[in-house]
CSV table of C-alpha atoms and ligand atoms in Angstrom, one decimal:
chain,number,residue,atom,x,y,z
A,1,MET,CA,-39.9,13.6,43.4
A,2,ILE,CA,-40.0,14.6,40.1
A,3,LYS,CA,-40.4,11.5,37.7
A,4,THR,CA,-38.2,12.5,34.7
A,5,VAL,CA,-37.0,11.4,31.8
A,6,VAL,CA,-33.9,12.5,29.6
A,7,VAL,CA,-33.7,12.1,26.4
A,8,GLY,CA,-30.4,12.0,24.4
A,9,ALA,CA,-28.9,10.6,27.4
A,10,ALA,CA,-26.0,9.1,25.9
A,11,GLY,CA,-25.1,12.1,24.7
A,12,ARG,CA,-22.4,14.3,26.6
A,13,MET,CA,-25.0,16.7,28.5
A,14,GLY,CA,-27.4,14.2,28.7
A,15,ARG,CA,-24.5,11.5,30.4
A,16,ARG,CA,-24.2,15.0,33.1
A,17,LEU,CA,-28.0,15.6,32.8
A,18,THR,CA,-28.7,12.2,34.3
A,19,ALA,CA,-25.7,12.8,36.9
A,20,ASN,CA,-27.0,15.9,38.5
A,21,ILE,CA,-31.0,14.2,38.4
A,22,ALA,CA,-29.3,10.5,40.7
A,23,ALA,CA,-28.1,13.1,43.0
A,24,SER,CA,-31.3,15.5,42.9
A,25,GLN,CA,-33.2,15.6,46.0
A,26,THR,CA,-36.6,16.5,43.6
A,27,LEU,CA,-35.6,14.8,40.6
A,28,GLU,CA,-35.7,11.1,40.1
A,29,LEU,CA,-34.4,9.1,37.0
A,30,TYR,CA,-37.1,7.5,35.4
A,31,GLY,CA,-36.6,7.2,32.1
A,32,ALA,CA,-34.1,7.4,29.6
A,33,VAL,CA,-34.1,7.7,25.5
A,34,GLU,CA,-32.4,6.9,22.5
A,35,TYR,CA,-32.4,6.7,19.2
A,36,ALA,CA,-33.0,3.5,18.3
A,37,GLU,CA,-29.8,2.5,16.2
A,38,SER,CA,-27.8,4.1,19.7
A,39,PRO,CA,-24.8,1.2,21.2
A,40,PHE,CA,-25.7,2.2,23.8
A,41,ILE,CA,-29.7,0.9,23.6
A,42,GLY,CA,-30.4,-0.9,26.8
A,43,THR,CA,-26.9,-0.4,28.8
A,44,ASP,CA,-28.3,1.2,32.1
A,45,ALA,CA,-28.1,5.1,31.7
A,46,GLY,CA,-26.6,5.5,35.5
A,47,GLU,CA,-23.7,3.6,34.3
A,48,LEU,CA,-24.0,5.2,31.0
A,49,ALA,CA,-23.5,8.6,32.9
A,50,GLY,CA,-20.3,7.2,35.3
A,51,VAL,CA,-22.9,7.2,38.3
A,52,GLY,CA,-23.4,4.0,39.2
A,53,LYS,CA,-26.5,1.3,38.2
A,54,LEU,CA,-29.7,3.6,38.3
A,55,GLY,CA,-31.9,0.3,37.4
A,56,VAL,CA,-33.3,2.5,34.2
A,57,ALA,CA,-32.0,1.0,31.3
A,58,VAL,CA,-32.2,2.4,27.4
A,59,THR,CA,-35.2,2.6,25.5
A,60,SER,CA,-35.8,3.9,22.4
A,61,ASP,CA,-39.8,3.6,23.0
A,62,LEU,CA,-40.3,7.8,24.1
A,63,ASP,CA,-44.2,6.9,24.6
A,64,ALA,CA,-43.6,4.2,26.7
A,65,ALA,CA,-40.8,5.9,28.4
A,66,LEU,CA,-42.5,9.2,29.2
A,67,THR,CA,-45.5,7.1,30.6
A,68,GLY,CA,-46.8,7.9,33.6
A,69,ALA,CA,-43.7,10.6,34.2
A,70,ASP,CA,-43.8,13.9,35.2
A,71,ALA,CA,-41.5,15.9,33.2
A,72,VAL,CA,-39.3,15.4,30.2
A,73,ILE,CA,-35.6,16.8,29.4
A,74,ASP,CA,-34.6,17.3,25.5
A,75,PHE,CA,-31.5,17.1,24.8
A,76,ALA,CA,-31.3,15.2,21.6
A,77,THR,CA,-30.0,16.1,18.5
A,78,GLY,CA,-32.8,14.5,16.5
A,79,GLY,CA,-36.3,14.0,17.1
A,80,VAL,CA,-37.3,17.2,19.4
A,81,LEU,CA,-41.2,17.9,18.3
A,82,GLU,CA,-41.7,14.0,18.3
A,83,CYS,CA,-40.7,14.0,22.3
A,84,VAL,CA,-42.9,17.5,22.6
A,85,LYS,CA,-45.9,16.1,21.0
A,86,SER,CA,-46.2,12.6,23.3
A,87,ALA,CA,-44.8,15.2,26.5
A,88,ALA,CA,-47.5,17.1,25.7
A,89,ARG,CA,-50.2,14.0,24.5
A,90,GLN,CA,-49.4,12.4,28.3
A,91,GLY,CA,-50.1,15.4,30.6
A,92,CYS,CA,-45.8,15.1,31.4
A,93,ALA,CA,-44.4,18.2,31.2
A,94,ALA,CA,-40.8,18.8,28.9
A,95,VAL,CA,-37.8,20.7,29.7
A,96,ILE,CA,-36.2,21.2,25.5
A,97,GLY,CA,-32.0,22.8,25.9
A,98,THR,CA,-31.8,21.3,21.6
A,99,THR,CA,-30.7,24.0,20.0
A,100,ALA,CA,-30.5,25.5,15.9
A,101,LEU,CA,-34.7,23.9,16.2
A,102,PRO,CA,-36.6,25.2,12.4
A,103,PRO,CA,-39.0,28.3,13.3
A,104,GLU,CA,-41.6,25.5,12.1
A,105,VAL,CA,-40.5,23.5,15.3
A,106,ARG,CA,-40.7,25.9,17.6
A,107,ALA,CA,-44.2,27.0,16.2
A,108,GLU,CA,-45.3,24.0,17.6
A,109,PHE,CA,-44.0,24.3,21.0
A,110,ALA,CA,-46.6,27.3,21.4
A,111,LYS,CA,-49.5,25.3,19.5
A,112,LEU,CA,-48.9,22.7,21.7
A,113,ALA,CA,-48.4,25.0,25.3
A,114,ALA,CA,-51.7,27.3,23.8
A,115,ASN,CA,-53.7,23.6,24.2
A,116,GLY,CA,-51.9,23.2,27.4
A,117,ALA,CA,-48.8,22.2,27.3
A,118,ARG,CA,-45.8,23.3,30.0
A,119,ILE,CA,-42.6,23.7,28.2
A,120,VAL,CA,-39.6,25.4,29.0
A,121,ALA,CA,-37.1,26.1,25.9
A,122,ALA,CA,-33.6,27.5,25.8
A,123,TYR,CA,-30.8,27.5,24.1
A,124,ASN,CA,-28.8,28.1,27.1
A,125,MET,CA,-29.6,26.8,30.5
A,126,SER,CA,-26.6,28.9,32.8
A,127,VAL,CA,-28.3,31.0,35.0
A,128,GLY,CA,-24.8,32.9,34.8
A,129,ILE,CA,-25.4,33.4,30.4
A,130,ASN,CA,-29.4,34.1,31.5
A,131,LEU,CA,-27.7,36.6,33.5
A,132,LEU,CA,-25.8,37.9,30.7
A,133,ILE,CA,-28.6,38.4,28.6
A,134,LYS,CA,-30.1,40.7,30.8
A,135,LEU,CA,-27.0,42.3,31.7
A,136,VAL,CA,-27.1,42.9,27.3
A,137,HIS,CA,-30.2,44.6,27.6
A,138,ASP,CA,-29.4,46.8,30.2
A,139,ALA,CA,-25.9,47.7,28.1
A,140,ALA,CA,-27.9,48.2,24.9
A,141,SER,CA,-30.7,50.1,25.9
A,142,THR,CA,-29.0,52.6,27.7
A,143,LEU,CA,-25.7,52.9,25.1
A,144,GLY,CA,-27.9,53.1,22.6
A,145,CYS,CA,-27.5,52.4,18.4
A,146,ASN,CA,-24.6,54.8,17.7
A,147,TYR,CA,-21.8,51.6,19.5
A,148,ASP,CA,-21.1,49.0,17.4
A,149,ALA,CA,-22.1,45.6,18.4
A,150,GLU,CA,-20.4,42.6,18.0
A,151,ILE,CA,-20.2,38.9,19.1
A,152,VAL,CA,-17.7,36.1,20.3
A,153,GLU,CA,-18.4,32.9,20.5
A,154,MET,CA,-16.6,29.9,21.1
A,155,HIS,CA,-17.4,26.1,21.6
A,156,HIS,CA,-15.8,22.5,21.4
A,157,ASN,CA,-14.4,21.6,18.0
A,158,GLN,CA,-17.4,18.6,17.5
A,159,LYS,CA,-20.1,21.2,17.8
A,160,LYS,CA,-22.2,20.8,14.7
A,161,ASP,CA,-24.2,23.9,14.3
A,162,ALA,CA,-22.8,27.2,14.3
A,163,PRO,CA,-23.5,30.5,15.3
A,164,SER,CA,-24.4,28.6,18.5
A,165,GLY,CA,-28.5,29.3,19.9
A,166,THR,CA,-27.0,31.2,22.9
A,167,ALA,CA,-25.0,33.8,20.0
A,168,VAL,CA,-28.2,33.8,18.6
A,169,ARG,CA,-30.2,34.8,21.3
A,170,LEU,CA,-28.1,37.7,22.6
A,171,ALA,CA,-27.9,39.0,19.3
A,172,GLU,CA,-32.0,38.7,19.0
A,173,GLU,CA,-31.4,40.5,22.2
A,174,ILE,CA,-30.0,43.2,20.7
A,175,CYS,CA,-32.2,43.6,17.6
A,176,ALA,CA,-35.3,43.7,20.2
A,177,VAL,CA,-34.2,46.9,22.0
A,178,ARG,CA,-32.4,48.8,19.1
A,179,GLY,CA,-35.6,47.7,16.1
A,180,TRP,CA,-33.5,45.8,13.8
A,181,ASP,CA,-33.9,42.8,12.8
A,182,TYR,CA,-31.9,39.4,13.2
A,183,ASP,CA,-32.1,37.9,9.8
A,184,LYS,CA,-31.3,41.3,7.7
A,185,ASP,CA,-28.6,42.7,10.8
A,186,VAL,CA,-26.8,40.7,11.9
A,187,ARG,CA,-23.3,40.5,9.5
A,188,HIS,CA,-21.5,37.0,10.2
A,189,GLY,CA,-17.8,37.4,10.0
A,190,ARG,CA,-16.0,39.2,7.3
A,191,GLU,CA,-13.8,38.2,4.7
A,192,GLY,CA,-12.2,40.1,1.9
A,193,MET,CA,-12.8,44.2,0.7
A,194,VAL,CA,-15.9,44.2,2.8
A,195,GLY,CA,-16.2,48.5,3.2
A,196,ALA,CA,-15.7,50.1,6.4
A,197,ARG,CA,-18.6,48.7,9.2
A,198,SER,CA,-22.1,49.9,8.3
A,199,ASP,CA,-24.3,51.7,11.5
A,200,ARG,CA,-26.7,49.4,11.8
A,201,GLU,CA,-25.3,45.3,11.8
A,202,ILE,CA,-24.5,43.4,14.6
A,203,GLY,CA,-21.0,41.2,14.2
A,204,MET,CA,-21.0,37.0,14.9
A,205,HIS,CA,-18.6,35.2,14.8
A,206,SER,CA,-18.1,31.5,16.4
A,207,LEU,CA,-14.7,30.2,16.6
A,208,ARG,CA,-14.6,26.8,17.3
A,209,GLY,CA,-11.7,24.6,19.0
A,210,GLY,CA,-10.6,22.0,21.5
A,211,ASP,CA,-13.1,20.9,24.2
A,212,VAL,CA,-14.4,24.8,24.9
A,213,VAL,CA,-17.3,24.0,26.5
A,214,GLY,CA,-19.0,27.7,25.6
A,215,ASP,CA,-17.7,30.8,25.5
A,216,HIS,CA,-20.0,34.6,24.9
A,217,THR,CA,-18.5,37.9,24.4
A,218,VAL,CA,-20.8,40.7,23.4
A,219,ILE,CA,-18.6,43.9,23.1
A,220,PHE,CA,-20.0,47.6,22.5
A,221,ALA,CA,-18.1,49.8,20.4
A,222,VAL,CA,-18.0,53.3,20.3
A,223,ASN,CA,-15.1,56.5,19.4
A,224,GLY,CA,-12.9,56.4,22.8
A,225,GLU,CA,-14.0,53.3,24.6
A,226,ARG,CA,-15.6,49.8,24.5
A,227,ILE,CA,-17.4,47.4,26.9
A,228,GLU,CA,-16.8,44.2,27.0
A,229,LEU,CA,-19.6,41.2,28.9
A,230,SER,CA,-18.3,38.2,29.0
A,231,HIS,CA,-19.6,35.0,30.1
A,232,LYS,CA,-17.5,31.6,30.2
A,233,ALA,CA,-18.6,27.8,30.9
A,234,SER,CA,-16.3,25.4,32.4
A,235,SER,CA,-18.1,23.1,32.9
A,236,ARG,CA,-21.7,21.3,31.4
A,237,ASP,CA,-23.0,21.2,35.0
A,238,THR,CA,-24.1,24.8,34.4
A,239,PHE,CA,-26.9,23.3,31.6
A,240,ALA,CA,-27.1,20.3,33.8
A,241,LYS,CA,-28.8,22.2,36.9
A,242,GLY,CA,-30.7,25.2,34.6
A,243,ALA,CA,-32.8,22.1,32.8
A,244,LEU,CA,-33.3,20.3,36.6
A,245,ARG,CA,-34.7,23.9,37.9
A,246,ALA,CA,-36.8,24.1,34.9
A,247,VAL,CA,-38.4,21.1,35.3
A,248,GLU,CA,-39.2,22.6,39.4
A,249,PHE,CA,-40.7,25.1,37.4
A,250,LEU,CA,-42.5,23.3,35.7
A,251,ALA,CA,-43.9,21.3,38.7
A,252,ALA,CA,-45.8,24.0,39.9
A,253,ALA,CA,-46.4,26.4,36.3
A,254,LYS,CA,-49.6,26.7,34.4
A,255,PRO,CA,-49.5,26.0,30.7
A,256,GLY,CA,-47.2,27.9,28.0
A,257,LEU,CA,-44.1,27.9,26.8
A,258,TYR,CA,-41.5,29.3,28.7
A,259,ASP,CA,-37.5,30.2,28.7
A,260,MET,CA,-35.2,30.8,31.6
A,261,GLN,CA,-35.4,34.3,32.0
A,262,ASP,CA,-38.8,33.0,33.4
A,263,VAL,CA,-37.4,30.0,35.1
A,264,LEU,CA,-34.9,32.5,37.1
A,265,GLY,CA,-37.7,35.6,37.5
A,266,LEU,CA,-35.8,37.4,35.3
A,267,LYS,CA,-38.0,38.8,33.6
B,301,LIG,P1,-24.5,15.3,21.6
B,301,LIG,O1,-24.4,14.7,20.0
B,301,LIG,O2,-23.3,14.2,22.4
B,301,LIG,O3,-26.0,14.5,22.4
B,301,LIG,C1,-26.8,14.3,21.8
B,301,LIG,C2,-27.8,13.1,21.6
B,301,LIG,O4,-28.1,13.4,21.2
B,301,LIG,C3,-26.3,11.5,21.1
B,301,LIG,O5,-26.7,10.7,22.1
B,301,LIG,C4,-27.6,11.0,20.2
B,301,LIG,O6,-27.4,10.1,19.4
B,301,LIG,C5,-29.0,11.4,20.9
B,301,LIG,N1,-30.5,11.3,20.0
B,301,LIG,C6,-30.4,11.9,18.2
B,301,LIG,N2,-31.2,12.2,17.7
B,301,LIG,C7,-31.7,10.8,19.1
B,301,LIG,C8,-33.6,10.4,19.1
B,301,LIG,N3,-34.5,10.8,17.8
B,301,LIG,N4,-33.7,10.0,19.7
B,301,LIG,C9,-33.3,10.3,20.7
B,301,LIG,N5,-32.0,10.3,21.1
B,301,LIG,C10,-31.9,11.3,19.7
B,301,LIG,O7,-24.4,16.2,21.6
B,301,LIG,P2,-24.7,17.6,23.1
B,301,LIG,O8,-23.4,17.5,23.3
B,301,LIG,O9,-24.7,17.2,24.4
B,301,LIG,O10,-25.0,18.7,22.8
B,301,LIG,C11,-26.6,18.0,22.5
B,301,LIG,C12,-27.8,19.3,22.3
B,301,LIG,O11,-27.5,20.1,23.7
B,301,LIG,C13,-27.6,20.8,20.7
B,301,LIG,O12,-28.2,21.0,20.2
B,301,LIG,C14,-26.1,21.5,21.9
B,301,LIG,O13,-26.4,22.5,20.9
B,301,LIG,C15,-27.4,21.4,22.9
B,301,LIG,N6,-27.3,22.2,24.1
B,301,LIG,C16,-28.0,23.4,24.8
B,301,LIG,C17,-27.5,24.2,26.1
B,301,LIG,C18,-28.9,24.3,26.9
B,301,LIG,O14,-28.3,25.0,27.9
B,301,LIG,N7,-29.0,24.9,25.9
B,301,LIG,C19,-26.2,23.5,26.7
B,301,LIG,C20,-25.1,22.5,25.9
B,301,LIG,C21,-25.6,22.2,24.6
């Protein structure tokens, strides 16, 4: 069994990760971590996840939790780099699902991987979304630059970052195919007399409301037709199950920084 620690264990994703690990034939819950002031310190992680006592109490001592662990899954909204550094020091593989990480943090992941760490970092761990990324790549390649590309995403009303990491990833994929630049060529929303759409832009639109787990649509439109590629997640388990697959992938992987396209063999 792969001894796995969940960081951000009291969060929406953390609880589903614990529940899925409890049901897994290959992973076992070895530790559960939250920030020091969390009201859930000392609570049994299984009870927190609604799957009954697992004998693993939530702790804020990250280094101690990772000692002897094979893998850590981190979907926490803070302290991610600290966690990956601690995992690297202890030879523990790291699966990172947290979104909106600054470029400097992702650059640190690459440095740690070059020095022997095994890391999967992906803004969306769902199999369907990773297939969508491939389909968007293929559509952008086939259609060329004269199809107007627009991205629409919707998430629950508690989501803190916008656009979603997945929407960013989809835009980056189109930019890569077209030789465009995300920072210059992605246009976030439109308001007022903005003029006609330019030939060189990808529209990005973030909707927030209710308990939507995650919807993403990429539209390619030209005079006479439009293609829409959509994915709708209805349960967080889709991300949790992807994270568990990433842990299994890293158990046999060489040091490196991977994404879900690597895990799923979509490259
Ligand atoms: P959440 O707010 O419900 O949970 C985050 C948890 O992290 C909280 O319990 C919080 O206390 C904990 N936390 C914050 N700082 C911490 C620290 N320093 N150490 C330990 N724990 C800490 O959020 P959520 O809905 O579970 O989402 C968490 C993250 O995962 C977000 O960035 C979200 O965008 C991302 N996400 C990624 C995927 C994916 O497939 N990659 C899917 C869903 C959500």
